[in-house]
Structure formats: structure tokens, C-alpha cells
Coordinates of C-alpha atoms in Angstrom, one line a residue:
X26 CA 17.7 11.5 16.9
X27 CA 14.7 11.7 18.9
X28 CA 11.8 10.9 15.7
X29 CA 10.2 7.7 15.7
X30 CA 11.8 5.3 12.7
X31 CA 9.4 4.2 10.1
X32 CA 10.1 0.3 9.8
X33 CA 9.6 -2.0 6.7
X34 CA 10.6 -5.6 8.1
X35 CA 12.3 -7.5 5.2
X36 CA 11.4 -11.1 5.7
X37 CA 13.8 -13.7 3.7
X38 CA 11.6 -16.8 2.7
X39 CA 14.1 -19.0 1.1
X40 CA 16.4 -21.6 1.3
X41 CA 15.8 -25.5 1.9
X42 CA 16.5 -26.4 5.0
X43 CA 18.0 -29.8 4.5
X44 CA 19.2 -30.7 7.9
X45 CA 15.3 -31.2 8.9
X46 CA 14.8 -33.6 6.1
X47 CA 12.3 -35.4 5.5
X48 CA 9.9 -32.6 6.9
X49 CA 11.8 -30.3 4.8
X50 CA 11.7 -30.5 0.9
X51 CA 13.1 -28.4 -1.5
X52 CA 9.4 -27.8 -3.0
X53 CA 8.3 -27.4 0.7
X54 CA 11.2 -26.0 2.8
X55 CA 11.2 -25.4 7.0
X56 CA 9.9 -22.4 7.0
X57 CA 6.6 -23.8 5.8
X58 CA 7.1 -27.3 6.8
X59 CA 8.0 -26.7 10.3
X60 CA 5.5 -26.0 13.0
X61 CA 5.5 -25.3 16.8
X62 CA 2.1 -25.0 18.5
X63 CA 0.2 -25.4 15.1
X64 CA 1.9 -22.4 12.9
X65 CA 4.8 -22.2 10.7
X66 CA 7.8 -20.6 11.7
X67 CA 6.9 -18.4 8.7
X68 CA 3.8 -17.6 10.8
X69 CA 5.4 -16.8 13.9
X70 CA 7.8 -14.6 12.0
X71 CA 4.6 -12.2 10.8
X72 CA 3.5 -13.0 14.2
X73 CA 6.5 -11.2 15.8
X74 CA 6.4 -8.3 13.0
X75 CA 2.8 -7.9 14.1
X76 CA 4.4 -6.9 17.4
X77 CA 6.7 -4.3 16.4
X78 CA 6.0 -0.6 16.9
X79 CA 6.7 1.4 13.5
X80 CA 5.6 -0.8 10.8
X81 CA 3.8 0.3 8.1
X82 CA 4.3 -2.5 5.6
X83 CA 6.5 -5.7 4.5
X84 CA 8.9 -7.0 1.9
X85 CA 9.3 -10.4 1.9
X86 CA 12.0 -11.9 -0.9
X87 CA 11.6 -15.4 -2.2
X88 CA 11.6 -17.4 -4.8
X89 CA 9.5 -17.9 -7.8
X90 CA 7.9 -21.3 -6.6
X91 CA 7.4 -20.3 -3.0
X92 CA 5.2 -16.9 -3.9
X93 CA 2.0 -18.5 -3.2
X94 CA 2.5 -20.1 0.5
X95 CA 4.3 -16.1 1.6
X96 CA 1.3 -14.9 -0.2
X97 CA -1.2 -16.5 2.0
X98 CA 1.1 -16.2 5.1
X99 CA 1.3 -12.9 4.5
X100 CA -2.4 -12.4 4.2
X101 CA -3.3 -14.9 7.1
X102 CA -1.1 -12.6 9.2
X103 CA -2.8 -9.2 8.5
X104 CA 0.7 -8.1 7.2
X105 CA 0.2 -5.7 4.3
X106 CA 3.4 -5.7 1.8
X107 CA 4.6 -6.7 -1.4
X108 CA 6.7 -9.8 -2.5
X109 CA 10.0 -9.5 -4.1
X110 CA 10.7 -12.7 -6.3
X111 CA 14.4 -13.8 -7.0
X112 CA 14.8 -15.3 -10.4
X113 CA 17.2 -17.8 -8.8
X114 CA 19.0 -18.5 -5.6
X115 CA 22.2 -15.6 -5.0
X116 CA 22.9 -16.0 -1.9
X117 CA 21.9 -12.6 1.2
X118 CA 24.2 -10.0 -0.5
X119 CA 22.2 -9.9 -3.8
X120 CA 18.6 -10.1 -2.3
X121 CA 19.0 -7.8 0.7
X122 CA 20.4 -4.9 -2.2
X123 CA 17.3 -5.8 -3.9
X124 CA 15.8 -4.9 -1.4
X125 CA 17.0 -1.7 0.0
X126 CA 17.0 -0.5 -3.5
X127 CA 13.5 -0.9 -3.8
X128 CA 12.0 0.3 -0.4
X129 CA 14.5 3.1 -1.4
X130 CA 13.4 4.1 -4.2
X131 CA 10.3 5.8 -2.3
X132 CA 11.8 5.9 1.4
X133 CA 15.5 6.0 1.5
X134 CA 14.8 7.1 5.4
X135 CA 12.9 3.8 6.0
X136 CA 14.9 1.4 8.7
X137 CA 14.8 -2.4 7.2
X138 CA 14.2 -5.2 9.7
X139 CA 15.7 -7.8 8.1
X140 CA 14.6 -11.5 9.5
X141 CA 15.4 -14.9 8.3
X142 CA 11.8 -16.8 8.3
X143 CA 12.9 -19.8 9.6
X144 CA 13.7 -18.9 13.4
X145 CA 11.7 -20.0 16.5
X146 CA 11.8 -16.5 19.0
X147 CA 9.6 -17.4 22.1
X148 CA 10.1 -14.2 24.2
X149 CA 8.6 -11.6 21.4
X150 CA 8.5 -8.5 23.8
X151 CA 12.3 -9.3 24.5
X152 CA 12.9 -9.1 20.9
X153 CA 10.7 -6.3 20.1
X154 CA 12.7 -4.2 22.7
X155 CA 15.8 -5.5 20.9
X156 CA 14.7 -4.6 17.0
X157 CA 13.7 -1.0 18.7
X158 CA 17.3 -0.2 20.2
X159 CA 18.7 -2.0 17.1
X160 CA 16.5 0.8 14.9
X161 CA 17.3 4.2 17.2
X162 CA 21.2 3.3 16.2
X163 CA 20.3 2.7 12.7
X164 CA 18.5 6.0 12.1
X165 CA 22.3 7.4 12.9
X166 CA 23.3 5.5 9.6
X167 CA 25.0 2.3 11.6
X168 CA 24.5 -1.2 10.4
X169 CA 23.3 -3.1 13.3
X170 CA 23.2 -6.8 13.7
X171 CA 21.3 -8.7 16.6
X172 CA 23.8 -10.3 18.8
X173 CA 22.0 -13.6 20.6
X174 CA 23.9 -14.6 23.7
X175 CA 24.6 -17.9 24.0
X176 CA 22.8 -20.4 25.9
X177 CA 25.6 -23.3 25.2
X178 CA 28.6 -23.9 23.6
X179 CA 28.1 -24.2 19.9
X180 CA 29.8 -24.5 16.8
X181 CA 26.8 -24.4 14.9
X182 CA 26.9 -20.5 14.9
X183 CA 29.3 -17.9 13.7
X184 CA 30.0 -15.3 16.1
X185 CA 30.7 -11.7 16.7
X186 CA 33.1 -9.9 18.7
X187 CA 31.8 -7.3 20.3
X188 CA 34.4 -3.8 20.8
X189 CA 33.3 -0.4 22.7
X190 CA 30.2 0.7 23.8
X191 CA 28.2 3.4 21.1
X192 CA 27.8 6.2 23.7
X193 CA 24.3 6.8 24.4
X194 CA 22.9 3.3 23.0
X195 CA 22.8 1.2 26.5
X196 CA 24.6 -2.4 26.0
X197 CA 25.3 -1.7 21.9
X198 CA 28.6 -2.1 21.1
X199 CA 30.9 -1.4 17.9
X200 CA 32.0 -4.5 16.2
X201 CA 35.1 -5.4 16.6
X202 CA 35.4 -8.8 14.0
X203 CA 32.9 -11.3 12.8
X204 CA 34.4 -14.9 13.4
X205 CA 33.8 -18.4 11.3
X206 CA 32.2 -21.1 12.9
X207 CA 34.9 -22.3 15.2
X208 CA 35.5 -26.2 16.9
X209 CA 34.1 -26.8 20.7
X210 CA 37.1 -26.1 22.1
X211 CA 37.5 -22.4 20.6
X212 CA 33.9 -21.6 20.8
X213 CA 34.5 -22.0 24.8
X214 CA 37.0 -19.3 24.6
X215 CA 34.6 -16.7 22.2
X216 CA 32.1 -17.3 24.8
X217 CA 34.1 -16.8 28.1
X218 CA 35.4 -13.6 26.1
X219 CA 32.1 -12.3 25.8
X220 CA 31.3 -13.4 21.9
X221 CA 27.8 -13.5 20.9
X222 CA 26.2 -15.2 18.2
X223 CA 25.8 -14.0 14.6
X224 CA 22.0 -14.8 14.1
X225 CA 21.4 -12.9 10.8
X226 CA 18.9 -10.5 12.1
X227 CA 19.9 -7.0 10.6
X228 CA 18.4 -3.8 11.3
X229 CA 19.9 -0.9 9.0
X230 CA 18.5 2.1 7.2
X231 CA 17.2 1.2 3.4
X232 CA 19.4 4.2 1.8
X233 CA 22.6 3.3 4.2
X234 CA 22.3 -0.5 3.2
X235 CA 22.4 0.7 -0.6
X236 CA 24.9 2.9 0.0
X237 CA 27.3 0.5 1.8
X238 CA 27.0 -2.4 -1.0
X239 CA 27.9 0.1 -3.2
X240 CA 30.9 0.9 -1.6
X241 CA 31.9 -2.8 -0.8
X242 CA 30.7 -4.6 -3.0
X243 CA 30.2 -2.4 -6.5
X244 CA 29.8 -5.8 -9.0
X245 CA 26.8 -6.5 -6.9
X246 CA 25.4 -3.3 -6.3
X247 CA 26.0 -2.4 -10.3
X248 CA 23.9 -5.6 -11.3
X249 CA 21.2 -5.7 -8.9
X250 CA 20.5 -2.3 -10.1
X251 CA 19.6 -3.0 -13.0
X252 CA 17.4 -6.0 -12.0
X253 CA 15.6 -3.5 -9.4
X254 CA 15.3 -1.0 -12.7
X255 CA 13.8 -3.8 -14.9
X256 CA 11.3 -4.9 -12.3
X257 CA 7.3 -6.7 -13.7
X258 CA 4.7 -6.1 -11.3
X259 CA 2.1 -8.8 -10.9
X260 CA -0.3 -7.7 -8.3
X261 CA 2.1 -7.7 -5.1
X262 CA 4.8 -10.1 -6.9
X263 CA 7.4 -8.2 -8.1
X264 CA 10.1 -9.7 -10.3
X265 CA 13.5 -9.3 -10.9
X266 CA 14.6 -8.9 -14.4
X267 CA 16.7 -11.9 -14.7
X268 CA 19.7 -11.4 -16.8
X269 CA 20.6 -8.6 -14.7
X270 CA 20.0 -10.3 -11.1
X271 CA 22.0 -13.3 -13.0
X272 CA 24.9 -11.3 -13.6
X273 CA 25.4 -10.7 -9.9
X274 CA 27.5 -12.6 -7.7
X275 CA 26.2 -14.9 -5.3
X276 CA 28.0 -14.2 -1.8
X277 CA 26.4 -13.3 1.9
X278 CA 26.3 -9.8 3.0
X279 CA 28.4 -10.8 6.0
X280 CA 31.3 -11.3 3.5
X281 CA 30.5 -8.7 0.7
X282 CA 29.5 -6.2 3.1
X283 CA 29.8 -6.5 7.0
X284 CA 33.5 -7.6 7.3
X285 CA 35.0 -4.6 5.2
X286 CA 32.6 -2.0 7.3
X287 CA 33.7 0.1 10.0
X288 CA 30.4 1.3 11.3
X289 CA 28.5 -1.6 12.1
X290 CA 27.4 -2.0 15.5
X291 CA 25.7 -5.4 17.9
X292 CA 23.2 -5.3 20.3
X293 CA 22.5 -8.4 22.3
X294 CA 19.6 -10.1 22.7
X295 CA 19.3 -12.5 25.6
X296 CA 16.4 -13.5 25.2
X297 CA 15.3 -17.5 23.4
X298 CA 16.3 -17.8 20.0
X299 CA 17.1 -21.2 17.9
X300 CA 17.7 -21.5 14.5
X301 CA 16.3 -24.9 14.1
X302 CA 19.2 -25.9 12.3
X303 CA 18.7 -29.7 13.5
X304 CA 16.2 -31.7 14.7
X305 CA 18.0 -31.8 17.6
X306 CA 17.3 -28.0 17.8
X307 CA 13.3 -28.9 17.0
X308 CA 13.5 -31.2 19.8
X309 CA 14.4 -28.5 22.3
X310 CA 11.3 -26.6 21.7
X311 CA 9.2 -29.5 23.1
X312 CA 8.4 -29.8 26.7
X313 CA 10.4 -33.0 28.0
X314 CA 8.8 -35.7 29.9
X315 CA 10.5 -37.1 33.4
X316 CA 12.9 -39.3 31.3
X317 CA 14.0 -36.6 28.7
X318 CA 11.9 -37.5 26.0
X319 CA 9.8 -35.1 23.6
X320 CA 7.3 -35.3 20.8
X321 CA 5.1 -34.3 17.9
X322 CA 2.5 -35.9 17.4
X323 CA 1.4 -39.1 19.1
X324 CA 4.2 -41.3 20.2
X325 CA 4.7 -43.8 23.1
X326 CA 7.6 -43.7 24.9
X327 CA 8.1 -46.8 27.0
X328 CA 11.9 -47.8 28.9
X329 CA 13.5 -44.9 26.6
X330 CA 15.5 -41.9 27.5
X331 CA 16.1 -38.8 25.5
X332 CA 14.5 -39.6 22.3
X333 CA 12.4 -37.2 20.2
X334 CA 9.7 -38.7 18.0
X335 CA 7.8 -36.2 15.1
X336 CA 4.9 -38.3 14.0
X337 CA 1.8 -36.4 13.0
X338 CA 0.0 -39.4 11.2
X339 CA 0.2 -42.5 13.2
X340 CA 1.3 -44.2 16.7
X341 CA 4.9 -44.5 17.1
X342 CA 6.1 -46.5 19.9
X343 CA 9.7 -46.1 20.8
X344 CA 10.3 -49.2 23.6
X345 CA 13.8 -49.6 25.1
X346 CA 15.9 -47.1 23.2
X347 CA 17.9 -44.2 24.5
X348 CA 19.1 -41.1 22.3
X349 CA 17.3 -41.4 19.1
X350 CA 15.6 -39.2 16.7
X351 CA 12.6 -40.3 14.8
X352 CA 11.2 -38.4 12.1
X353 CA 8.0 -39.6 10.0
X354 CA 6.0 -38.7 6.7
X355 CA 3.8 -40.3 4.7
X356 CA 6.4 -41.6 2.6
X357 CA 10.0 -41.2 4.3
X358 CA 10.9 -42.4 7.9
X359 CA 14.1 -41.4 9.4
X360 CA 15.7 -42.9 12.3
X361 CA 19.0 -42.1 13.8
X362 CA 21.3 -41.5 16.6
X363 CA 21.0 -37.7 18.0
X364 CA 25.0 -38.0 18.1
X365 CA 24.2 -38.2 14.4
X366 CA 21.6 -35.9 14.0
X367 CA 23.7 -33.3 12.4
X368 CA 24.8 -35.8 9.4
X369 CA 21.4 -35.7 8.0
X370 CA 22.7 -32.9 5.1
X371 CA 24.7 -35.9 3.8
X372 CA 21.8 -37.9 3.5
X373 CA 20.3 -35.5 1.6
X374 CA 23.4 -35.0 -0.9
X375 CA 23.4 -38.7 -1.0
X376 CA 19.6 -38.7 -2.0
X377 CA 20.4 -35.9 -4.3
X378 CA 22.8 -38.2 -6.6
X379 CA 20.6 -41.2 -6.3
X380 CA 17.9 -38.8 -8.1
X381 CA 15.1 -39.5 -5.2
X382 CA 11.8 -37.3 -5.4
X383 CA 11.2 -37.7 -1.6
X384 CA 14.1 -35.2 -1.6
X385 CA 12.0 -32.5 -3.7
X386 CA 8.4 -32.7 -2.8
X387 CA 5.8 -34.3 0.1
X388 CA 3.1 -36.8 -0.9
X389 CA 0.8 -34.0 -0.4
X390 CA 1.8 -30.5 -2.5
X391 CA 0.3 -27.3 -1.8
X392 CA -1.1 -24.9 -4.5
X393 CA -2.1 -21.3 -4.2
X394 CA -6.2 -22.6 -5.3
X395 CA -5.6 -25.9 -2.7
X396 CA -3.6 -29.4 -2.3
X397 CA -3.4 -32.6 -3.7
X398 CA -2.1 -36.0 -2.6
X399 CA -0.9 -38.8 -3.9
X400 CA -2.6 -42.3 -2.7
X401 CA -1.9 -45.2 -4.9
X402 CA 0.3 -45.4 -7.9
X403 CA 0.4 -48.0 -10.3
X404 CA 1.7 -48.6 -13.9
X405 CA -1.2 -46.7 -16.0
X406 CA -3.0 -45.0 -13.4
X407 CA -2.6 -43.1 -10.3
X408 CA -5.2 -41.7 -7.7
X409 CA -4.9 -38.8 -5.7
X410 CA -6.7 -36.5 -2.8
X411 CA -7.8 -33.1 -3.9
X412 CA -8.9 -30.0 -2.0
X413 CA -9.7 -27.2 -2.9
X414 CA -10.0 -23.6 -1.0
X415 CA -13.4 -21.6 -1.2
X416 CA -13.6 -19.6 -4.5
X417 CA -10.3 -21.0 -5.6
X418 CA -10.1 -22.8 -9.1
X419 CA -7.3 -25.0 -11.0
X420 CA -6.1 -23.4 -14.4
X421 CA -8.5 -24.4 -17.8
X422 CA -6.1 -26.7 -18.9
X423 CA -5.5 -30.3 -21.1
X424 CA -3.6 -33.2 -21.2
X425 CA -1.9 -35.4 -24.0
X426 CA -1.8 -38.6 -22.2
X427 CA -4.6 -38.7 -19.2
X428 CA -7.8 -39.0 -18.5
X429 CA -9.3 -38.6 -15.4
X430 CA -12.7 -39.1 -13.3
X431 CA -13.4 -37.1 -10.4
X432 CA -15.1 -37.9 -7.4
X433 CA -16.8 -35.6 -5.1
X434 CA -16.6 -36.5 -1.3
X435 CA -17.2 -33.1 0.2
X436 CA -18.7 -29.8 -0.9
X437 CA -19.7 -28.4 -4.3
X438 CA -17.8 -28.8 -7.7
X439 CA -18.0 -26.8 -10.6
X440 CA -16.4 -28.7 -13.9
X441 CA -16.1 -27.1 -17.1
X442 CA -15.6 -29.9 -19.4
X443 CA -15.4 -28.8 -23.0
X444 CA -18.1 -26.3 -23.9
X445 CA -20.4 -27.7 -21.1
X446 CA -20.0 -26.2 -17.4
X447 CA -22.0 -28.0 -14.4
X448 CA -22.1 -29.3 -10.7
X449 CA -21.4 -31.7 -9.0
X450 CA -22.2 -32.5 -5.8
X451 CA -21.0 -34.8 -2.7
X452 CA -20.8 -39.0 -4.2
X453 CA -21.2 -37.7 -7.7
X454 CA -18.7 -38.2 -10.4
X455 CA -18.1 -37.3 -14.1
X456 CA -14.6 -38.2 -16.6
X457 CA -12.8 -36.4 -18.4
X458 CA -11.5 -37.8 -21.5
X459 CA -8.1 -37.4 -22.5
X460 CA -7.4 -34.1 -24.6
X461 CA -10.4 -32.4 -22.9
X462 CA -9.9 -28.7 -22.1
X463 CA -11.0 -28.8 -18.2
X464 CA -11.2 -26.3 -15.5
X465 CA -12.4 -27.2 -11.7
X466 CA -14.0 -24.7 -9.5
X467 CA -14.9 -24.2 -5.5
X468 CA -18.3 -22.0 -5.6
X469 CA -18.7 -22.4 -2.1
X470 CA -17.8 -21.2 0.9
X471 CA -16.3 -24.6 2.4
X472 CA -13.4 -26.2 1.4
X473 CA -14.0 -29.1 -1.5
X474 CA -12.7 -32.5 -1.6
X475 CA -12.5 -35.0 -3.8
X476 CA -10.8 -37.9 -5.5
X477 CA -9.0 -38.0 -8.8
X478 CA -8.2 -41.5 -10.5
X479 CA -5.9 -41.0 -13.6
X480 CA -5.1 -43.2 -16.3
X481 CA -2.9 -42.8 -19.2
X482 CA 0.3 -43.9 -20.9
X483 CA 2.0 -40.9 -19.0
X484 CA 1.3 -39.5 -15.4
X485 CA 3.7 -36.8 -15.0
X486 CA 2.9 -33.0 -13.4
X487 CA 4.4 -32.0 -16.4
X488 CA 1.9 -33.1 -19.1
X489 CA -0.1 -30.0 -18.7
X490 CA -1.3 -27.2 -21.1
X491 CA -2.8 -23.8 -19.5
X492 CA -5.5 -22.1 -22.0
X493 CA -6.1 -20.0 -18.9
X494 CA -5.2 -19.2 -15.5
X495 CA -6.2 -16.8 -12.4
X496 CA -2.8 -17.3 -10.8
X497 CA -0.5 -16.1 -13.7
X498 CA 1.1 -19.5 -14.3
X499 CA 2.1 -21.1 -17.8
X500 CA 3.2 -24.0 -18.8
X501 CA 7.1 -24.6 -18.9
X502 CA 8.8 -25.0 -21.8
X503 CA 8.2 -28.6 -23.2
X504 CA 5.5 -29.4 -20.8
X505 CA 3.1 -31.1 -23.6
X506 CA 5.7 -34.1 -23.8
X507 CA 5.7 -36.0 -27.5
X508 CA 4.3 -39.4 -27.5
X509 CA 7.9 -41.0 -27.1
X510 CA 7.4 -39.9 -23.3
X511 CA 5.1 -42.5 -22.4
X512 CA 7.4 -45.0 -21.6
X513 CA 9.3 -42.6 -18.9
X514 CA 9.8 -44.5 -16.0
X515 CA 7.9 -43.3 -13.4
X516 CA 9.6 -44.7 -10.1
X517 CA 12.0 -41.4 -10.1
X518 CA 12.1 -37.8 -10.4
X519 CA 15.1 -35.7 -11.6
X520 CA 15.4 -33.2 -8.1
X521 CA 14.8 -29.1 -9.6
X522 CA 18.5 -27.2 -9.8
X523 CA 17.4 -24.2 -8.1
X524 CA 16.8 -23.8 -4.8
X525 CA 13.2 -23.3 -4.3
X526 CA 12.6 -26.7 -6.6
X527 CA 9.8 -27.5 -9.0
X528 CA 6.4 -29.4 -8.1
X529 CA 3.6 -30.0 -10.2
X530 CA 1.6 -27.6 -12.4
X531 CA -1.4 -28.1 -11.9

């Protein structure tokens, strides 16, 4: 088939991440959270779509409380699309069906690039040359996974056997079985047999992908329909009907699907490629300095060997130390062994138990009008760092149990406070009495900043009631808490049972 395919990259923006803790939070996962050379490996994903020849839009699939950050990554790209919102987590088999149901709806013929978000790819023309052979094969109806040859042994990685050469496709090969993660000794043997690694990166037509769940994998297929068929359109979110997208299984396409298929094919790509899956694997991205050491951020390496510090925010000085990891936030500080670098995940399920909100959200939260920060805390008041973008506003909104006062450190404000609306301007303030319907509002064209000093028998994100709001967000069910909340303790937070994780409403 000699036509050029038309390609609608399929880019999968969830999951936590919780190896890379504490960068990585289940409000703010490492997609987002991650950067190399100042952009998100989000960004660089869009980045490498932007260098693909064929593409004519994008589908990203996320969750509900992510929507805004792919939003603006999307539109800080130049990547036109839509965004396809999971009512909750089901694992790749159930979103990527979604997905191919949807672009096929219009253009069964249209090839899906589908890319995990959270890979680092340095060489993009390498890749780009990959994704095109991957598509020519796909237009013949195969289901074609990238293959990533392996730079070291690994038992971080599934891995795929290639079998005979596709006549007429260069190195692409028929697969001949997709293997489990396997031990260091066996993964020795996969790669001295010529084994590749199983990276994740499909390329297959949208129609063919439909088809083939179908055939596998009916129960899915059958109930993802349905959510597809009951789909709300909200600008470019679009959003599953829940029941139906409920009812599916939860299961990865590599078991629903690939396994059971005869006619899908690899083609390697030997060019860089890291998951990230460790901060170990962060590390490696860094340029080393003559005694093996790397950083983010502004560390101090002094007698120490083969350590990797990630410290944005202050001076850390690592003196006499030899394979360590250091990772810190504004309000978590990891240290440990590299040898142990992998056991962070247990950590996290350990933080999980002990109810800890550093294991849901940052300090600093983003929101799709700006940010805000916690500074201080204390027993009836809290204060907080707020920006927000130009032409951006927070929902008109009340509370039961705070007031606040606002301070205006840079920019323009504009408050609507009751049935009066005004400015305010750089070291001017104003209060808004508890009860108060509110709104706040950037009219210019630079970012505003101020600080917000709460007080109040109860401090919580969720004591929050929309009248009104640009973004489409309510209030959740039970938000306006009764007066018998105001003795909650406010030392914890319950971490959100879904996987994208609940924030603040504001």
C-alpha cells in the first residue's frame, strides 16, 4: 500500500507514577511532575508528535482530575485534538477501545499512534522513522508494537520475541511471544537471543484495533461501546458514560488483546528510550560529573561518588557519601541507597495506610485559572500563595467556615464581593467575610499574585460552594460540610481511591 497513512497519535496521560515519589503525586503524577531540560515529559511527548509526518489531530485519554494540565499541554504544544476522560482507572485494554471506537466512528482508515506520556525519547528523528515503518505495516491491518533494544540487562521490562521477517517491511518481524518480566539471569538469555523490550508504543489502524478487541476480548469491547455511544461533550472533553465504561473489565491490551493475536508484528527501535520508572532511571538522563555524580537543581557534591541529587529549591550538599539518591520538595525529603531505589513503591503503600497527604498532592496545586500554595498552617488559620493566569478567574463561590483577606503582591485583581465588584491593585487588600459569595479575576495581561490568609473553624478544600464557574466544575457531593466538621483534625488527609486523586476545589 503505497498511500500516505493519516495518523491520530493517541496519547495515554494517566497513571501515578509512584516509584518517583515524592516528585510524583497522585494529584500530580510524572508525566506532569517530571521535567528534563525545563518541559514535562508530557511536553516532550507533543513535542515528538509535533515531528511526525501524517498527523492531523490528537486524542489524548485521561482522567477526570488531570483534564486541565493535558488541556494546556495540549494547547502549549500547538497540538489540535480532543480529550477523552475515563470515568475511573481500567487499566490500557478499556481506554485504548475507547479510543479506537471513537476516532472510528469518523475514520475507521485512521492509523493510532498510541504513546504512553511519561517516556523520555532523546533521538526523535530515530523514532519518527520508527512510528513511519510501524504505520506502512499497520495500514495492511497488522498490530505493530515498537520493539526498544536494549541498552542493559533489565528486569524492569517485559519483552518480546521477535519470529520471521514481514516480507517487504526492512527489520519488522512477526511476533513470535510476549514474555513477563523475567529475573537477571533470564533476561541475559532473552537478550543474547535477540529479545527486545515491550515499551508500550503501539501503532495499529483505529477500525483493526476495534475489530481485534472485539474478537478477543468481547466483555470489553461490548461495554466500552456503550460508554463510547453515551459520550457528553464539553468543549474538547469528552466523557465516558460511566456505568457502561464501569461495567468493563480492567485488564492491559497486552493480555486481553496482544497475546491471543496472530497478526501482530515488532519493529525495533534502537534508538534512546527510558521509561523513567526509577529515579535511578531520572538519574541517567543527567550529564555525570568526573566522579559519577548528577543533578537537578543546585547541589554540591564534595568526596562523593555516584549520587544523584533533585533539589530545585535550595542548596543541597552531599559531602562523603557514595551511591545515594536524594530527592527534595517543599515538604517531603527522600534519601536512600540507589541499591534501594526501586523499593520506593513500598514506601508509598506504606504512606498510603498511614493516610499521609504528601502521598496525594504537592504544597503547591495547579488549577486550570492558576496555583496556589500552602505557607503556614496553624490551628484556625492558614496562609497560602496564589497566582493566577492572565484572563483566568476562580469559580463565584462561598464558604461555611472561612473568611479570608487577600493581599495583592503583583498585578491587577478584580474581586466581586457580594453585589459590589472592584480592583485591587499591588500592596492593596480587602476581606472577605465568611458566607460571602466571592469570585477573583486576572484582567490583565500578566500573571497575578497574591496572598490569602484564612481563618475559620474549618480549612478544608472541600468547604466550597460553586454559584458559578467558567471551567464546568461543581461542587462534590457533601462539600458544604455541617457545623460538626469543625473539629476535623487537620494534620491528615484521607488519599483519593481513584487513580488520578482529588485536590482542592477551588
Amino acid at each position: 500500500m503505497n498511500t500516505k497513512p493519516y495518523l491520530v497519535p493517541v496519547v495515554l496521560c494517566g497513571g501515578a507514577g509512584t516509584r518517583l515519589w515524592p516528585l510524583s503525586r497522585q494529584a500530580f503524577p510524572k508525566q506532569f511532575a517530571v521535567e528534563v531540560e525545563r518541559k514535562s515529559l508530557l511536553d516532550l511527548t507533543l513535542a515528538r508528535i509535533n515531528g511526525l509526518d501524517g498527523v492531523a489531530s490528537c486524542l489524548a485519554v485521561t482522567g477526570e482530575d488531570y483534564r486541565f494540565m493535558v488541556a494546556e499541554a495540549l494547547h502549549n504544544a500547538g497540538v489540535p485534538g480532543s480529550i477523552l476522560l475515563e470515568p475511573m482507572a481500567r487499566n490500557t485494554a478499556p481506554a485504548l477501545c475507547a479510543a479506537a471506537l471513537q476516532i472510528a466512528q469518523t475514520t475507521p482508515d485512521a492509523v493510532m499512534v498510541i504513546l504512553p506520556s511519561d517516556h523520555f525519547v532523546s533521538d526523535a528523528g530515530k523514532f519518527a522513522a520508527a512510528i513511519s515503518d510501524a504505520a506502512k505495516l499497520a495500514q495492511e491491518d497488522w498490530w505493530v508494537t515498537l520493539g526498544i533494544r536494549p541498552t542493559k540487562t533489565s528486569s524492569a521490562y517485559g519483552y518480546i520475541e521477535p519470529g520471521p521477517v514481514i516480507a517487504d517491511h526492512g527489520s519488522a518481524a512477526r511476533v513470535s511471544q510476549f514474555l513477563e518480566k523475567p529475573d537477571v539471569k533470564k533476561a541475559e538469555e532473552l537478550i543474547r537471543a535477540g529479545c527486545v523490550w515491550n515499551a508500550g508504543i503501539f501503532v495499529v489502524k483505529a477500525g483493526t484495533a476495534a475489530d481485534l478487541v472485539a474478537k478477543h476480548a468481547p466483555d470489553i469491547h461490548d461495554a466500552v461501546q456503550q460508554a463510547v455511544a453515551g459520550i457528553t461533550v464539553d468543549n474538547e472533553f469528552h466523557r465516558l458514560q460511566p456505568e457502561a465504561f464501569s461495567s468493563s473489565p480492567s485488564i492491559s491490551i497486552d493480555y486481553a488483546v496482544l497475546e491471543k493475536e496472530p497478526e501482530v508484528a515488532v519493529v525495533p527501535y534502537d534508538g534512546d528510550w527510558s521509561d523513567l520508572g526509577s529515579w535511578d532511571a531520572v538519574a541517567g538522563v543527567h550529564e555525570a560529573d568526573d566522579d559519577g555524580n548528577r543533578s537537578e537543581g543546585d547541589a554540591w557534591f564534595s568526596s562523593s561518588q555516584n549520587c544523584f541529587v533533585h533539589s530545585p529549591g535550595k542548596l543541597a550538599v552531599v559531602l562523603g557519601l557514595q551511591d545515594i539518591v536524594v530527592v527534595d520538595t517543599p515538604d517531603a525529603l527522600l534519601v536512600t541507597s540507589r541499591e534501594q531505589v526501586e523499593q520506593v513503591k513500598t514506601v508509598v503503600d506504606d504512606l498510603r495506610t498511614a493516610e499521609r497527604s504528601e502521598l496525594t498532592d504537592h504544597r503547591k496545586v495547579a488549577r486550570p485559572w492558576g496555583t496556589f500554595e500552602g505557607i503556614d498552617r496553624g490551628d484556625r488559620y492558614q496562609v497560602k500563595r496564589i497566582t493566577v493566569k492572565p484572563g483566568a478567574q476562580l469559580s463565584l463561590q462561598y464558604h461555611h467556615h472561612r473568611a479570608e483577606h487577600w493581599i495583592v503582591v503583583k498585578g491587577v485583581a478584580k474581586v466581586t464581593r457580594g453585589d459590589e465588584t472592584f480592583l485591587l491593585r499591588e500592596n492593596e487588600s480587602t476581606y472577605i467575610p465568611l458566607g460571602a459569595v466571592h469570585r477573583l479575576e486576572n484582567p490583565g495581561k500578566t500573571t497575578l499574585e497574591l496572598i490569602e490568609v484564612q481563618s475559620g473553624s474549618y480549612l478544608g478544600e472541600d468547604d466550597i460552594v460553586r454559584v458559578e464557574d467558567v471551567y464546568g466544575r461543581e461542587a462534590e457531593p457533601g462539600s458544604a460540610k455541617p457545623a460538626s466538621s469543625a473539629a476535623k483534625p487537620q494534620g491528615k488527609s484521607k488519599p483519593a481511591q481513584t487513580s488520578a486523586g482529588k485536590g482542592g476545589q477551588k
